[in-house]
PDB file of C-alpha atoms in Angstrom:
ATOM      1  CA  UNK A  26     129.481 119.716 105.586  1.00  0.00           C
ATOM      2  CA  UNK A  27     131.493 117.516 104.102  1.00  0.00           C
ATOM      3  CA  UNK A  28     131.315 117.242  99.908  1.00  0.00           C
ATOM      4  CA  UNK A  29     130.363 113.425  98.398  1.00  0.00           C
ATOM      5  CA  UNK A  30     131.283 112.169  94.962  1.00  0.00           C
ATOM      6  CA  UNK A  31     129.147 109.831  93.255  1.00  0.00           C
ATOM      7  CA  UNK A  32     129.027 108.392  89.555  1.00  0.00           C
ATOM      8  CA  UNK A  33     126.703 110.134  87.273  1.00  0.00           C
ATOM      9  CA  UNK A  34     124.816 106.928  86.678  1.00  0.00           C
ATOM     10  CA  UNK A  35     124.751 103.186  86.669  1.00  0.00           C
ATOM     11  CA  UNK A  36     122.698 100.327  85.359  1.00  0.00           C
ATOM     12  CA  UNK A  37     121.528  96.967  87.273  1.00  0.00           C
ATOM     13  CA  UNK A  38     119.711  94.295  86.478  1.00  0.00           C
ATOM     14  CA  UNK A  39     116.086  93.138  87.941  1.00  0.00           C
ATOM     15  CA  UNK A  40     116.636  90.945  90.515  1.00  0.00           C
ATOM     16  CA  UNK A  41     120.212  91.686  91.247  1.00  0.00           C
ATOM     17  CA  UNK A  42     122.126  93.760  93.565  1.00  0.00           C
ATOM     18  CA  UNK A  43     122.742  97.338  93.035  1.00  0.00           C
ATOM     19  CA  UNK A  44     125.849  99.003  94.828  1.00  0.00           C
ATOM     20  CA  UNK A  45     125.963 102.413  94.965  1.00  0.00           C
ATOM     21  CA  UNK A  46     129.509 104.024  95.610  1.00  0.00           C
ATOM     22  CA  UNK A  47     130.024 107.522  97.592  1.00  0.00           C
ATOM     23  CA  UNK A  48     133.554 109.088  98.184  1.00  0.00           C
ATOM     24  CA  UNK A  49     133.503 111.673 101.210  1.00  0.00           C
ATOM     25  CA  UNK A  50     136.857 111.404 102.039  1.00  0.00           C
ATOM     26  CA  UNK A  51     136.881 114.923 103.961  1.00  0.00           C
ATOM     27  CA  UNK A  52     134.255 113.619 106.372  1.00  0.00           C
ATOM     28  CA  UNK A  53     134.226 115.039 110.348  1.00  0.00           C
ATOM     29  CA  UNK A  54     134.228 112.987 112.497  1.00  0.00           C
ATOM     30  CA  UNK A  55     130.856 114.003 113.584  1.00  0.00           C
ATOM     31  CA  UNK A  56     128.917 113.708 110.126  1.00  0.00           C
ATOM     32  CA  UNK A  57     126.820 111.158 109.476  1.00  0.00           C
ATOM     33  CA  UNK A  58     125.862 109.526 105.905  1.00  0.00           C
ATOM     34  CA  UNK A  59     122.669 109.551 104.628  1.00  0.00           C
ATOM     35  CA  UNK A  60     121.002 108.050 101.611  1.00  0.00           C
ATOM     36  CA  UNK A  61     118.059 109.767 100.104  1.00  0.00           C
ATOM     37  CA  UNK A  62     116.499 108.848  96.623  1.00  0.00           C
ATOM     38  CA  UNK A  63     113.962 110.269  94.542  1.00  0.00           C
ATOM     39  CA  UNK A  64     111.713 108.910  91.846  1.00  0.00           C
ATOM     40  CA  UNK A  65     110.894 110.920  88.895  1.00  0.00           C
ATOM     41  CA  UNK A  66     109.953 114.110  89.974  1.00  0.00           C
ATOM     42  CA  UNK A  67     108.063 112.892  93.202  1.00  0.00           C
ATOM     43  CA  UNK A  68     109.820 114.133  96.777  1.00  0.00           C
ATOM     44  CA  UNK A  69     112.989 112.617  98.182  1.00  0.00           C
ATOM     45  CA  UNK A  70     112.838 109.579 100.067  1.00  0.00           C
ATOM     46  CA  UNK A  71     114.737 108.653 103.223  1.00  0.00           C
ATOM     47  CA  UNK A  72     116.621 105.532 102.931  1.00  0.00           C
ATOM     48  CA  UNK A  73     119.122 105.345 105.441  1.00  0.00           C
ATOM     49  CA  UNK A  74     121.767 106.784 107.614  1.00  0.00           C
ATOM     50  CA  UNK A  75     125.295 105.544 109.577  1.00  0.00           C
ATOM     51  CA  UNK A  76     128.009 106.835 111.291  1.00  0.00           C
ATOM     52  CA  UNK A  77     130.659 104.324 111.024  1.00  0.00           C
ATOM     53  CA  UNK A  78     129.177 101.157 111.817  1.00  0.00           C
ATOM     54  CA  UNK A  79     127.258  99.290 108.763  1.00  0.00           C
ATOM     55  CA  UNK A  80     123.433  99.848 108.900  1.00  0.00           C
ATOM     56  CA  UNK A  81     121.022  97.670 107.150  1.00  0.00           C
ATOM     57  CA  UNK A  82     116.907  98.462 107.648  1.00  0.00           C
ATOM     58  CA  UNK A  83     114.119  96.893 105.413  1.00  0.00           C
ATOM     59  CA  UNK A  84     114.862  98.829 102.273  1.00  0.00           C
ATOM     60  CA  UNK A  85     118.886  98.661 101.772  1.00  0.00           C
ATOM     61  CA  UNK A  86     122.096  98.232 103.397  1.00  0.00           C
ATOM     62  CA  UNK A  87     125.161 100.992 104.045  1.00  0.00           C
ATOM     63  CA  UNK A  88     128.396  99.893 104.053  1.00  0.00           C
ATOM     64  CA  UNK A  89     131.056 102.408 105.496  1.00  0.00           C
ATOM     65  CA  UNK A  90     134.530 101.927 105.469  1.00  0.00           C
ATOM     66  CA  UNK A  91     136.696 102.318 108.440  1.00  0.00           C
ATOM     67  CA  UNK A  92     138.508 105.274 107.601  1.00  0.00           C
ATOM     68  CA  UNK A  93     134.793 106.508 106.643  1.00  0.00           C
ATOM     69  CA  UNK A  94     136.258 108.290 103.436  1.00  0.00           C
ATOM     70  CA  UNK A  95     133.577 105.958 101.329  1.00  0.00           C
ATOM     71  CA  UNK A  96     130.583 104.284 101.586  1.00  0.00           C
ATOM     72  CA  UNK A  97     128.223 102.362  99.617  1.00  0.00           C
ATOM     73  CA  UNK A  98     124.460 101.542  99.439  1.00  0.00           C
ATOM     74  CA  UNK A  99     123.396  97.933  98.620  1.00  0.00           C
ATOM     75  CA  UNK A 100     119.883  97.383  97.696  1.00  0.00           C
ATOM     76  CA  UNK A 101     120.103  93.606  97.757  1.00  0.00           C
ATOM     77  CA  UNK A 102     117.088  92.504  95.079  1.00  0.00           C
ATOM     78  CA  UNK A 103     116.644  95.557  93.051  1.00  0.00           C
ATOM     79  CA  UNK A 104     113.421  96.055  91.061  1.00  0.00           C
ATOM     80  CA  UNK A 105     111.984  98.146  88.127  1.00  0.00           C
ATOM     81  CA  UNK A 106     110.905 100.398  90.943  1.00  0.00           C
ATOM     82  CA  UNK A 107     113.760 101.795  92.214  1.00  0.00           C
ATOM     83  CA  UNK A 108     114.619 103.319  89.558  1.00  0.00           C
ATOM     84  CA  UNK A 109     115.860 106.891  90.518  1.00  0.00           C
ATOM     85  CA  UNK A 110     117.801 109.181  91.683  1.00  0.00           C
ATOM     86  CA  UNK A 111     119.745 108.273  94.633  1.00  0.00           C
ATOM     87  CA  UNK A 112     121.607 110.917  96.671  1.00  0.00           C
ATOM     88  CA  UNK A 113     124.542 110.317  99.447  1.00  0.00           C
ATOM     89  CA  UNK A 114     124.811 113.182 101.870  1.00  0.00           C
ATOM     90  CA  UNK A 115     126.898 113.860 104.784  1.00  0.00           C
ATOM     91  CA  UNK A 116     125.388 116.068 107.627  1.00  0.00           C
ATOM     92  CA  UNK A 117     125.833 116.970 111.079  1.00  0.00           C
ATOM     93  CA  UNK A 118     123.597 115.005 113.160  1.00  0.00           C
ATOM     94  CA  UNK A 119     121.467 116.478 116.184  1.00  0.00           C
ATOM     95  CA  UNK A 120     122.379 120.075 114.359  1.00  0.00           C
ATOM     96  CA  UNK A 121     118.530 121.754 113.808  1.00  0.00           C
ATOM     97  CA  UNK A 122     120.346 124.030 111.393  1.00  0.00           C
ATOM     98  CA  UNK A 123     122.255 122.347 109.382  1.00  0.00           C
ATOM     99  CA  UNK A 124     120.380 121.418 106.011  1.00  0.00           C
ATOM    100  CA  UNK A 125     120.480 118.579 103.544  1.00  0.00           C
ATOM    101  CA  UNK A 126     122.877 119.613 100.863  1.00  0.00           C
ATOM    102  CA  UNK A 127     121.620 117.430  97.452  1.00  0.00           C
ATOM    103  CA  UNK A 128     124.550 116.936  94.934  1.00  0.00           C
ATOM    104  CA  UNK A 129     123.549 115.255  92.009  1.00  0.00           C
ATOM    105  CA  UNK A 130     123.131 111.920  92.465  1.00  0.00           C
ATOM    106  CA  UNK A 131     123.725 108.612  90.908  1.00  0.00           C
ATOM    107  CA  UNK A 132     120.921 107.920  88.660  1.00  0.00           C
ATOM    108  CA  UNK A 133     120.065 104.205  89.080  1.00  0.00           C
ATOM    109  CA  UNK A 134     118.298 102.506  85.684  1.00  0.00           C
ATOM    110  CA  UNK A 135     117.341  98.903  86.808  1.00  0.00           C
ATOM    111  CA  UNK A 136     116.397  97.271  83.726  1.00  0.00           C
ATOM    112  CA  UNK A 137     114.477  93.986  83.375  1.00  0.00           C
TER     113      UNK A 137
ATOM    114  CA  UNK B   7      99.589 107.953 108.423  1.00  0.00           C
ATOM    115  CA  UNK B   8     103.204 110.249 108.778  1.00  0.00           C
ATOM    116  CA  UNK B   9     103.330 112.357 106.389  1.00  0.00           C
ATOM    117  CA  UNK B  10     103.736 115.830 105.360  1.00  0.00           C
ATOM    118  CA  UNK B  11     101.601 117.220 102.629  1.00  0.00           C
ATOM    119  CA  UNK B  12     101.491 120.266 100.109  1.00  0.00           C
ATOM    120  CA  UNK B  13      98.717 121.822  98.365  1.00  0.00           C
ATOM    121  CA  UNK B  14      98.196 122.283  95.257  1.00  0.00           C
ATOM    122  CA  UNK B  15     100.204 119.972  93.712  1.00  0.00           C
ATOM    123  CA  UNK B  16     100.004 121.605  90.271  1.00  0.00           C
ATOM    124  CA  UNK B  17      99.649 125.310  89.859  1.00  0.00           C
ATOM    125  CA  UNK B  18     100.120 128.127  86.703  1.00  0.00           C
ATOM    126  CA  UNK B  19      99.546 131.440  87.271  1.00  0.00           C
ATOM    127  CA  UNK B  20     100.901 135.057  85.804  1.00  0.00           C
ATOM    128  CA  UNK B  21     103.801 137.699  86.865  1.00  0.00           C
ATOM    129  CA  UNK B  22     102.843 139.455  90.362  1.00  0.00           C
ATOM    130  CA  UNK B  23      99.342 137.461  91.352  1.00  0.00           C
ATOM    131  CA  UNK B  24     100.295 136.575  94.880  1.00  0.00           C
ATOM    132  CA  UNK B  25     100.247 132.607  95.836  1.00  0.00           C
ATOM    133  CA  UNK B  26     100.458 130.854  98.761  1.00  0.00           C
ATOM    134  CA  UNK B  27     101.662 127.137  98.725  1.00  0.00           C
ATOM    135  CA  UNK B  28     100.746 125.349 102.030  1.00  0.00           C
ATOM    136  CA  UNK B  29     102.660 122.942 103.741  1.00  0.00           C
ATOM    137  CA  UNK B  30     101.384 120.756 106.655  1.00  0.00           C
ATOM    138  CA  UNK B  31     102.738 117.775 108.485  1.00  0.00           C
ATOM    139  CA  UNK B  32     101.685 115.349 111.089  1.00  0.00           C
ATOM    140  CA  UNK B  33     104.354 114.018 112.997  1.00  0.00           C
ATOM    141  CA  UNK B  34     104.935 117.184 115.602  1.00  0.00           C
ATOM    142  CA  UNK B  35     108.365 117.652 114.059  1.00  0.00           C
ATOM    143  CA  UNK B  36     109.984 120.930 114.995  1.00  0.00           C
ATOM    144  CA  UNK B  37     112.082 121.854 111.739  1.00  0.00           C
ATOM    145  CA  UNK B  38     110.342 122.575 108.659  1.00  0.00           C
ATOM    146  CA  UNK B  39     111.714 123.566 105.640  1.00  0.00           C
ATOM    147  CA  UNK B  40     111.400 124.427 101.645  1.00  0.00           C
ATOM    148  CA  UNK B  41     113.322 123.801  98.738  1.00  0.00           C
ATOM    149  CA  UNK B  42     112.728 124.456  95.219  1.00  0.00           C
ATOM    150  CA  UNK B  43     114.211 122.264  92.298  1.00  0.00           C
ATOM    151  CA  UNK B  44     115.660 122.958  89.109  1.00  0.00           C
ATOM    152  CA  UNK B  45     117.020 121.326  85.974  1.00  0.00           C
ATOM    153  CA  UNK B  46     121.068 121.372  86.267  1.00  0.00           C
ATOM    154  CA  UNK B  47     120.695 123.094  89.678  1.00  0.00           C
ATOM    155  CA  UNK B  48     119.398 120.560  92.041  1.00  0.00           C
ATOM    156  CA  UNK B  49     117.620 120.787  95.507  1.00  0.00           C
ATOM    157  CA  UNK B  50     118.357 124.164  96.965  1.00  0.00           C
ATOM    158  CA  UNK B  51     116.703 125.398 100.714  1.00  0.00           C
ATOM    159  CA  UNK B  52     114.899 128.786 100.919  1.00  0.00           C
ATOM    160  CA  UNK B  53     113.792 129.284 103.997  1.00  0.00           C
ATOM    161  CA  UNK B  54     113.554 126.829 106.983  1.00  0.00           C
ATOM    162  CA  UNK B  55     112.048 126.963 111.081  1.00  0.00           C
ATOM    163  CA  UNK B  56     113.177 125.753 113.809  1.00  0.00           C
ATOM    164  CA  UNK B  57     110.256 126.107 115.642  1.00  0.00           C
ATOM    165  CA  UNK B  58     107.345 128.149 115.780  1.00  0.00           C
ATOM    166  CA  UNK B  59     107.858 132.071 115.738  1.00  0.00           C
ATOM    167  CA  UNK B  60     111.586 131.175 114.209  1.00  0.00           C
ATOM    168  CA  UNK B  61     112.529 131.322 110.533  1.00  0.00           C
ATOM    169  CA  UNK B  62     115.301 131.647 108.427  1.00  0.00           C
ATOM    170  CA  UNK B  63     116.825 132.178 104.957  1.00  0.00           C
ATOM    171  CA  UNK B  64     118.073 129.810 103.290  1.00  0.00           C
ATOM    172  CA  UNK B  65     120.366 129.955 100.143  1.00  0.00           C
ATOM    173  CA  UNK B  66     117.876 131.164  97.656  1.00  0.00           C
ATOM    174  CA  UNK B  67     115.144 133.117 100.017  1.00  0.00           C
ATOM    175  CA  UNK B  68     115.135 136.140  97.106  1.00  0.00           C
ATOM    176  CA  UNK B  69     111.394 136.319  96.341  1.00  0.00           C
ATOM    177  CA  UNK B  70     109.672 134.120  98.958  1.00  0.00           C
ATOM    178  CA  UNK B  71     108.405 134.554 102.439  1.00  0.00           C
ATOM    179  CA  UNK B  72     107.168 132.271 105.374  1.00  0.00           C
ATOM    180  CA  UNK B  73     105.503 131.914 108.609  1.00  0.00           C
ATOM    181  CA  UNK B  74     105.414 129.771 111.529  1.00  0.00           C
ATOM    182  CA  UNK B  75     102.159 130.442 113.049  1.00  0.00           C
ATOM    183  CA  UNK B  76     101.837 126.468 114.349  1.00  0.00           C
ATOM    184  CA  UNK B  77     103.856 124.097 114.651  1.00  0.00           C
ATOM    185  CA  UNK B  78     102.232 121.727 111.735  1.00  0.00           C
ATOM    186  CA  UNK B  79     102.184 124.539 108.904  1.00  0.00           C
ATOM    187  CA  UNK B  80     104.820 126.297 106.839  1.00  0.00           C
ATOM    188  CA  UNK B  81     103.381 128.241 104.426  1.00  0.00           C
ATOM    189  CA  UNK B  82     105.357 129.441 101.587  1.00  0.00           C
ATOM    190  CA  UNK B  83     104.448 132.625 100.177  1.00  0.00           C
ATOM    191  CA  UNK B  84     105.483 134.339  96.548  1.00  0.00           C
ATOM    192  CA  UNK B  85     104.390 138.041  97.143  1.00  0.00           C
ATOM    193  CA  UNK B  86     104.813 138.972  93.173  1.00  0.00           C
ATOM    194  CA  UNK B  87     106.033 135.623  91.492  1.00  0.00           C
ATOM    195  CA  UNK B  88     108.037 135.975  88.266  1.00  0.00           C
ATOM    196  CA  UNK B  89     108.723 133.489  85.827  1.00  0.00           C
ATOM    197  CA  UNK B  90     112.358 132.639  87.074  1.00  0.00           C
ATOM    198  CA  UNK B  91     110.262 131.348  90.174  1.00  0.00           C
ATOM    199  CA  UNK B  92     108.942 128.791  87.562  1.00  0.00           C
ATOM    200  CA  UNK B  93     110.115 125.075  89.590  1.00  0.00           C
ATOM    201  CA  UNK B  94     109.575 122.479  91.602  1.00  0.00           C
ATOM    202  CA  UNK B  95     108.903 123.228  95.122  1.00  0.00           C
ATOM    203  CA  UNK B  96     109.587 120.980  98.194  1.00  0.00           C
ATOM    204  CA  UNK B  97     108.536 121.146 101.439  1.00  0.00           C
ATOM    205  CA  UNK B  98     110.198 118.660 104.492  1.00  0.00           C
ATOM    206  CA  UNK B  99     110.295 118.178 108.165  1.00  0.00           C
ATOM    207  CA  UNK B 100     112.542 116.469 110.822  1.00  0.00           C
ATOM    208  CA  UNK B 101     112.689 116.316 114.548  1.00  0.00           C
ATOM    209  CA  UNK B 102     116.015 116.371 115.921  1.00  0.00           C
ATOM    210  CA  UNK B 103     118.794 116.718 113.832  1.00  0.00           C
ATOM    211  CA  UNK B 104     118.141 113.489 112.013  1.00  0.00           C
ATOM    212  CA  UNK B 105     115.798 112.119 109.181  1.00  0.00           C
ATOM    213  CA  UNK B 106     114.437 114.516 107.023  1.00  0.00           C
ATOM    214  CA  UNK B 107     110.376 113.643 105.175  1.00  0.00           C
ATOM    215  CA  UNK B 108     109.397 115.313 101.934  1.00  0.00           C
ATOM    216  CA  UNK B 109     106.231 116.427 100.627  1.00  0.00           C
ATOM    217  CA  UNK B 110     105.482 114.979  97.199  1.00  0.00           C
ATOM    218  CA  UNK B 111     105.744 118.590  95.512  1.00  0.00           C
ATOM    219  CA  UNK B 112     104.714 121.252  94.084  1.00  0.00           C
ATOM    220  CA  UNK B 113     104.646 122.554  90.345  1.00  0.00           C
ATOM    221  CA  UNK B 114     105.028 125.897  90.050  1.00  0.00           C
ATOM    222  CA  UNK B 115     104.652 127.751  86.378  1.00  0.00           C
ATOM    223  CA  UNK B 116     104.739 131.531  86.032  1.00  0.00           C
ATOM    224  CA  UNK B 117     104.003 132.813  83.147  1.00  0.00           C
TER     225      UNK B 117
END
């Protein structure tokens, strides 16, 4: 699997949005992105997942680039409670064997 | 309600009193899976199933063994636990290759 880059940390404000950058510029053509996140301690949380088109669901939005070397997760209104840890993974798809491989993460501070 | 849950959640015990930390989910997902966590070190896997009857090491399986008796429960079991097997412990499941659940953990101390 493909290795990600992320920023150690980053701060947002209540209310606004947070963009989360990922570099996984040796991604196969065949590995999807995921987003997982994890608050203090507690287990990780699916957020979301693409291939190359954008994806947005109820909790955030990914936008992938089209050479699919970066990506980044929007939450569009963050609050106090999504403050975490928030992982971007690149993975094999339909693969039973092929595990989640956790860097270490952006941690997100969202500060009123 | 989906979920896949771990018992106990909190747990201390001494050098080579044999535990067993259960793991049980709902959602008839084939793969199942542990992970332990650790300060500087991140998630790592130690063993994971594909289905019943089929396990596997993962990249930290030294000191830990499973079973796959039915398809809901993974139990993860420390034979002799030692106090480098102090951390936080993770189960998950998926079906398919795609979204992986967590259990909300477990916290191991060996003392």
């Amino acid at each position: 699997d493909a290795k990600t880059t992320q920023p150690t940390s980053m701060d947002c404000a209540e209310g606004r949005a947070a963009n989360l950058p990922c570099n996984h510029s040796t991604i196969s053509g065949n590995e999807y992105v995921y987003w997982y996140r994890q608050i203090h301690s507690q287990g990780p949380q699916y957020i979301i997942h693409g291939l190359k088109n954008n994806e947005t669901n109820e909790m955030a939005s990914l936008i992938i680039t089209e050479d699919r070397k970066s990506s980044t997760l929007i939450l569009p209104h963050a609050t106090l409670r999504d403050t975490a840890v928030y992982y971007c993974i690149v993975r094999v798809a339909g693969e039973y064997g092929n595990k989640l491989v956790f860097g270490a993460g952006t941690i997100l501070r969202v500060k009123s | 309600e989906a979920q896949v849950t771990q018992n106990p959640r909190y747990l201390i015990t001494v050098t080579g009193k044999k535990l067993t930390v259960t793991c049980s989910q709902n959602m008839n997902h084939e793969y199942m899976s542990w992970y332990r966590q650790d300060p500087g070190l991140g998630l790592r896997q130690i063993y994971y199933s594909m289905n019943v009857e089929v396990t596997d090491k993962g990249d930290v399986p030294e000191g830990y063994k499973v079973s796959r008796k039915e398809k809901r429960n993974f139990p993860l079991i420390l034979e002799s636990p030692s106090p480098n097997q102090t951390s936080l412990y993770f189960c998950a499941s998926r079906t398919g290759g795609r979204v992986e659940y967590f259990g909300p953990g477990t916290r191991l101390t060996v003392t």
